[in-house]
Coordinates of C-alpha atoms in Angstrom, one line a residue:
M855 CA 8.0 -1.8 -5.5
R856 CA 4.6 -2.9 -4.5
P857 CA 2.1 -2.1 -7.0
V858 CA -0.5 0.8 -5.6
F859 CA -3.9 0.3 -6.2
A860 CA -5.4 3.7 -5.9
P861 CA -9.3 4.3 -6.3
P862 CA -9.2 5.8 -10.1
R863 CA -9.8 9.3 -10.7
P864 CA -13.3 10.4 -11.8
P865 CA -13.5 11.2 -15.7
D866 CA -12.2 14.8 -16.4
G867 CA -14.9 15.1 -18.9
P868 CA -17.7 16.0 -16.6
R869 CA -15.6 18.5 -14.2
L870 CA -14.8 20.3 -17.3
T871 CA -18.2 20.6 -18.8
T872 CA -19.0 21.9 -15.2
V873 CA -16.6 24.6 -15.3
A874 CA -17.3 25.3 -18.8
A875 CA -21.1 26.0 -18.0
V876 CA -20.2 28.4 -15.2
C877 CA -18.1 30.6 -17.4
V878 CA -20.8 30.7 -19.9
L879 CA -23.4 32.2 -17.4
V880 CA -21.2 34.2 -15.6
L881 CA -18.5 35.8 -18.2
V882 CA -17.2 38.3 -16.0
A883 CA -16.6 35.9 -12.8
P884 CA -12.8 35.2 -11.9
G885 CA -11.8 31.5 -11.7
C886 CA -12.9 30.7 -15.1
A887 CA -9.5 29.6 -16.8
P888 CA -9.5 25.6 -17.8
Q889 CA -9.2 23.5 -14.7
Q890 CA -6.1 21.7 -13.9
D891 CA -5.1 18.3 -12.0
S892 CA -3.4 18.5 -8.7
T893 CA 0.1 18.0 -10.4
S894 CA -0.1 20.7 -13.0
A895 CA -1.8 23.2 -10.6
S896 CA 0.7 22.9 -8.2
G897 CA 3.4 23.4 -10.6
S898 CA 2.1 26.7 -11.5
S899 CA 2.6 28.5 -8.2
S900 CA 6.3 27.5 -8.3
A901 CA 7.5 31.3 -8.9
A902 CA 5.6 32.5 -5.8
S903 CA 6.0 29.6 -3.6
C904 CA 9.0 28.3 -3.9
A905 CA 11.0 31.3 -2.1
P906 CA 13.7 30.2 0.4
G907 CA 12.0 29.9 3.8
S908 CA 8.8 30.8 2.3
L909 CA 7.6 26.8 2.4
R910 CA 4.8 25.4 4.3
T911 CA 6.4 22.5 5.5
H912 CA 5.2 19.6 7.9
T913 CA 6.8 21.4 10.8
P914 CA 7.5 25.1 10.7
G915 CA 11.0 26.1 9.4
K916 CA 12.3 22.4 9.0
L917 CA 12.6 20.5 6.4
T918 CA 11.5 16.7 7.3
I919 CA 12.8 14.1 5.0
G920 CA 11.9 10.1 5.3
T921 CA 14.0 7.2 4.7
D922 CA 13.7 4.0 5.3
K923 CA 15.7 2.0 7.9
P924 CA 18.5 0.6 7.6
A925 CA 19.6 3.1 5.4
Y926 CA 22.0 1.2 2.9
A927 CA 25.5 2.2 1.6
P928 CA 26.3 3.3 -1.0
W929 CA 23.3 5.9 -0.9
F930 CA 24.0 6.6 2.8
Q931 CA 26.7 5.4 5.5
D932 CA 26.9 4.1 8.8
D933 CA 23.0 3.6 8.5
D934 CA 22.9 7.6 9.7
P935 CA 21.3 9.6 6.7
A936 CA 21.9 12.7 9.2
D937 CA 25.5 13.1 8.4
G938 CA 25.3 13.5 5.0
K939 CA 27.3 11.1 3.6
G940 CA 26.3 8.7 0.8
F941 CA 24.6 9.6 -2.5
E942 CA 21.2 10.0 -1.3
A943 CA 22.3 11.9 1.8
A944 CA 24.1 14.0 0.2
T945 CA 21.8 14.8 -2.4
A946 CA 18.7 15.8 0.2
Y947 CA 21.0 18.2 1.9
A948 CA 22.0 19.7 -1.5
V949 CA 18.2 19.9 -2.3
A950 CA 17.4 21.4 1.4
K951 CA 20.1 24.0 1.1
R952 CA 18.3 25.2 -2.7
L953 CA 15.1 25.6 -0.7
G954 CA 16.4 27.4 2.3
Y955 CA 17.3 24.7 4.7
G956 CA 20.5 24.2 6.1
P957 CA 21.6 21.1 7.8
A958 CA 20.2 21.8 11.3
Q959 CA 16.8 22.7 9.8
V960 CA 16.9 19.3 8.1
A961 CA 14.9 16.5 10.3
W962 CA 15.0 12.6 9.6
R963 CA 12.2 10.6 9.7
T964 CA 12.1 6.8 9.3
V965 CA 9.6 5.5 6.7
P966 CA 9.5 2.3 5.6
F967 CA 9.7 1.5 1.6
N968 CA 6.1 0.6 0.9
N969 CA 4.7 3.1 3.5
A970 CA 6.2 6.1 1.6
I971 CA 4.3 4.9 -1.8
T972 CA 1.0 4.3 -0.4
P973 CA -2.1 6.8 -0.9
G974 CA -2.9 8.9 2.2
A975 CA -1.0 12.1 4.0
K976 CA 2.2 11.7 4.7
N977 CA 4.4 12.5 8.0
F978 CA 7.1 13.7 6.1
D979 CA 7.6 17.1 3.0
L980 CA 9.9 14.4 0.9
D981 CA 11.3 10.9 0.6
I982 CA 14.4 9.6 -0.8
N983 CA 14.8 6.2 -0.8
Q984 CA 15.7 4.7 -4.3
I985 CA 12.4 5.1 -5.1
S986 CA 11.8 4.9 -8.9
I987 CA 9.7 7.1 -10.8
S988 CA 6.4 5.2 -12.7
D989 CA 2.8 6.3 -14.0
E990 CA 1.5 3.7 -11.5
R991 CA 3.0 5.1 -8.3
R992 CA 2.1 8.7 -9.5
R993 CA -1.4 7.8 -9.1
A994 CA -0.8 7.8 -5.1
V995 CA 2.1 10.0 -4.7
D996 CA 3.9 13.4 -6.5
F997 CA 7.3 12.9 -7.8
S998 CA 10.1 15.2 -7.9
S999 CA 12.3 15.3 -11.1
G1000 CA 14.6 12.3 -11.2
Y1001 CA 17.9 12.8 -9.7
Y1002 CA 19.3 9.2 -10.4
D1003 CA 19.3 7.3 -13.8
V1004 CA 19.6 3.9 -12.5
R1005 CA 20.0 0.2 -14.1
Q1006 CA 19.3 -3.2 -12.3
A1007 CA 22.2 -5.7 -12.2
L1008 CA 22.2 -9.3 -11.1
I1009 CA 24.2 -10.6 -8.3
A1010 CA 24.9 -14.2 -7.6
L1011 CA 27.8 -16.5 -5.1
K1012 CA 31.0 -16.8 -7.2
G1013 CA 30.3 -20.7 -7.1
S1014 CA 26.8 -20.3 -8.4
K1015 CA 25.5 -22.1 -11.4
I1016 CA 24.8 -18.6 -12.8
A1017 CA 27.9 -16.6 -11.8
N1018 CA 29.2 -16.7 -15.5
A1019 CA 26.0 -16.3 -17.2
R1020 CA 26.4 -13.9 -20.3
S1021 CA 22.7 -13.5 -21.4
I1022 CA 19.0 -13.8 -19.7
A1023 CA 18.3 -17.0 -21.6
D1024 CA 21.2 -18.2 -19.2
L1025 CA 19.0 -17.3 -15.9
R1026 CA 15.6 -18.2 -16.9
G1027 CA 16.2 -21.7 -14.8
A1028 CA 17.7 -20.6 -12.0
K1029 CA 16.1 -19.9 -8.6
L1030 CA 16.4 -15.5 -8.2
G1031 CA 15.1 -13.3 -5.8
A1032 CA 13.9 -9.8 -5.0
Q1033 CA 12.4 -7.1 -2.7
V1034 CA 8.7 -6.8 -3.0
G1035 CA 7.2 -3.8 -4.6
T1036 CA 10.6 -3.0 -6.2
T1037 CA 11.6 -2.3 -10.1
S1038 CA 13.8 -4.9 -9.5
L1039 CA 11.3 -7.5 -9.0
D1040 CA 9.4 -5.9 -12.0
V1041 CA 12.4 -6.5 -14.0
L1042 CA 12.8 -9.9 -12.7
N1043 CA 9.1 -10.9 -13.5
R1044 CA 9.2 -8.5 -17.3
V1045 CA 12.6 -9.1 -18.3
V1046 CA 14.4 -12.3 -17.0
K1047 CA 10.9 -14.3 -16.9
P1048 CA 12.2 -16.8 -14.6
T1049 CA 10.6 -20.5 -15.1
R1050 CA 11.1 -21.0 -11.5
Q1051 CA 8.8 -18.7 -9.1
P1052 CA 10.8 -16.0 -7.8
A1053 CA 11.9 -15.5 -4.0
I1054 CA 10.2 -12.4 -2.7
Y1055 CA 11.3 -10.6 0.2
Q1056 CA 10.2 -7.4 2.5
K1057 CA 13.6 -6.4 2.5
N1058 CA 17.0 -6.6 0.5
D1059 CA 18.4 -7.6 4.3
L1060 CA 16.4 -10.7 4.0
A1061 CA 17.1 -11.4 0.3
K1062 CA 20.7 -11.0 0.8
S1063 CA 20.5 -13.4 4.0
A1064 CA 18.9 -16.0 1.2
L1065 CA 21.9 -15.6 -1.2
K1066 CA 24.4 -15.8 1.2
N1067 CA 22.6 -19.3 2.8
G1068 CA 22.3 -20.6 -0.8
Q1069 CA 18.8 -20.0 -0.8
V1070 CA 18.6 -18.6 -3.9
D1071 CA 20.9 -18.6 -6.8
G1072 CA 21.2 -14.7 -7.3
I1073 CA 19.1 -11.8 -6.7
V1074 CA 18.2 -8.5 -8.2
V1075 CA 19.1 -5.2 -6.5
D1076 CA 19.9 -1.8 -8.4
L1077 CA 23.5 -1.3 -9.5
P1078 CA 25.5 0.8 -7.1
T1079 CA 23.6 -1.7 -4.1
A1080 CA 24.9 -4.7 -6.1
F1081 CA 28.5 -3.1 -6.1
Y1082 CA 28.1 -2.7 -2.6
I1083 CA 27.0 -5.9 -1.6
T1084 CA 29.7 -7.8 -3.2
S1085 CA 32.4 -5.4 -1.8
A1086 CA 31.5 -5.2 1.7
E1087 CA 28.8 -7.3 2.7
V1088 CA 28.5 -10.7 0.6
T1089 CA 32.3 -10.8 -0.7
D1090 CA 32.0 -14.1 -1.9
A1091 CA 29.5 -12.9 -4.4
K1092 CA 30.0 -11.2 -7.7
V1093 CA 28.2 -8.7 -10.0
V1094 CA 26.7 -11.1 -12.6
G1095 CA 25.7 -8.1 -14.9
Q1096 CA 23.4 -5.6 -15.8
F1097 CA 20.3 -5.3 -17.5
A1098 CA 19.6 -2.5 -20.6
D1099 CA 16.9 -0.1 -19.8
T1100 CA 13.4 -1.4 -21.2
G1101 CA 10.8 0.4 -22.9
G1102 CA 11.1 4.1 -24.1
R1103 CA 12.0 6.0 -20.8
P1104 CA 15.1 5.1 -18.5
E1105 CA 14.5 4.1 -14.9
Q1106 CA 15.0 7.4 -12.4
F1107 CA 14.9 7.8 -8.7
G1108 CA 12.9 10.7 -7.3
F1109 CA 12.0 12.2 -4.2
V1110 CA 8.5 10.8 -2.9
L1111 CA 5.9 13.6 -2.1
D1112 CA 2.0 13.8 -0.7
K1113 CA -0.3 13.7 -4.0
G1114 CA -0.8 17.2 -4.7
S1115 CA 2.3 18.8 -2.5
A1116 CA 2.7 22.4 -3.1
L1117 CA 6.2 21.4 -2.5
T1118 CA 6.5 19.5 -5.4
P1119 CA 7.4 21.9 -8.1
C1120 CA 10.1 23.5 -5.8
V1121 CA 11.6 20.0 -5.3
S1122 CA 11.5 19.4 -8.7
K1123 CA 13.0 23.0 -9.5
A1124 CA 16.0 22.4 -7.2
V1125 CA 17.0 19.0 -8.5
D1126 CA 16.9 20.5 -12.3
G1127 CA 19.4 23.3 -10.9
L1128 CA 21.3 20.5 -9.1
R1129 CA 21.9 18.6 -12.7
A1130 CA 22.1 21.6 -14.9
D1131 CA 25.0 22.7 -12.7
G1132 CA 27.1 19.5 -12.2
T1133 CA 26.3 18.8 -8.5
L1134 CA 24.5 15.2 -9.0
A1135 CA 27.4 14.8 -11.4
A1136 CA 29.9 15.5 -9.0
L1137 CA 28.1 13.6 -6.0
D1138 CA 27.1 10.3 -8.4
K1139 CA 31.2 10.5 -9.0
R1140 CA 32.1 10.9 -5.6
W1141 CA 29.7 8.0 -3.8
L1142 CA 28.9 5.8 -7.0
S1143 CA 31.9 5.6 -9.4
D1144 CA 32.7 2.0 -8.4
A1145 CA 29.2 1.2 -10.4
V1146 CA 30.5 0.5 -13.5
N1147 CA 31.8 -2.0 -16.0
A1148 CA 29.1 -4.5 -15.2
P1149 CA 28.8 -6.3 -18.5
F1150 CA 25.0 -6.3 -19.7
L1151 CA 22.8 -8.9 -19.9
K1152 CA 20.7 -9.2 -23.2

């Protein structure tokens, strides 16, 4: 997903020093507690502000949810988020319900992938679009708790020279591609480290077309998407394998919200509740259960 180059935040030191000086001069003045940044401050008021129906949303009485178009399976079905079918559509409605919004009170808005994670005011309350949580992106937007633990995978045409690859080393000389700004491209660059310049596409649709036309040997996408592409869209392709987690923290998809949004702790609380009560696991089993048994490429 496209790196976001947000302006650096000013150092915290001078700001906290100023606050401390004010507190020394006016010992009884309210508001002299240690100051928080926008993320932690929004979390402190969650108990009071997350009551169903009390949220200050983009459109009063509605919860506006963004996603890209086309809305791909298995995350959505029939390019229609509003029908509630597919893992992300169903997850979005489950979160909306916990926030006090029924299906009729949910409004969907088309938001291009890269627009969702760039700095600036948003025209949605939350966005769901297979967007991986990262510290870099947190400089521009807020994220909820993760609602899905994801791995990246490689797909190739069945007759490709890498169709039977068993290791990352087997992939290094191949022509590979991925969508711009995604963790798929990050894995391609940081983990595979191909010797040939990767092909970079604005949309996964373009990457799929390039694969189908033999312009690339393989493309990297998330694992459930890989299984869907090979079973329903490019049926002469196969899932070559998946990549193990890299680094100390697993990749997770999260809802995207405006930076410093008062809704962030509420959405995180809803996601945490859905994980704790087994709802997310049940939705995973229903919509994503085919994404299993892909060999690991090491």
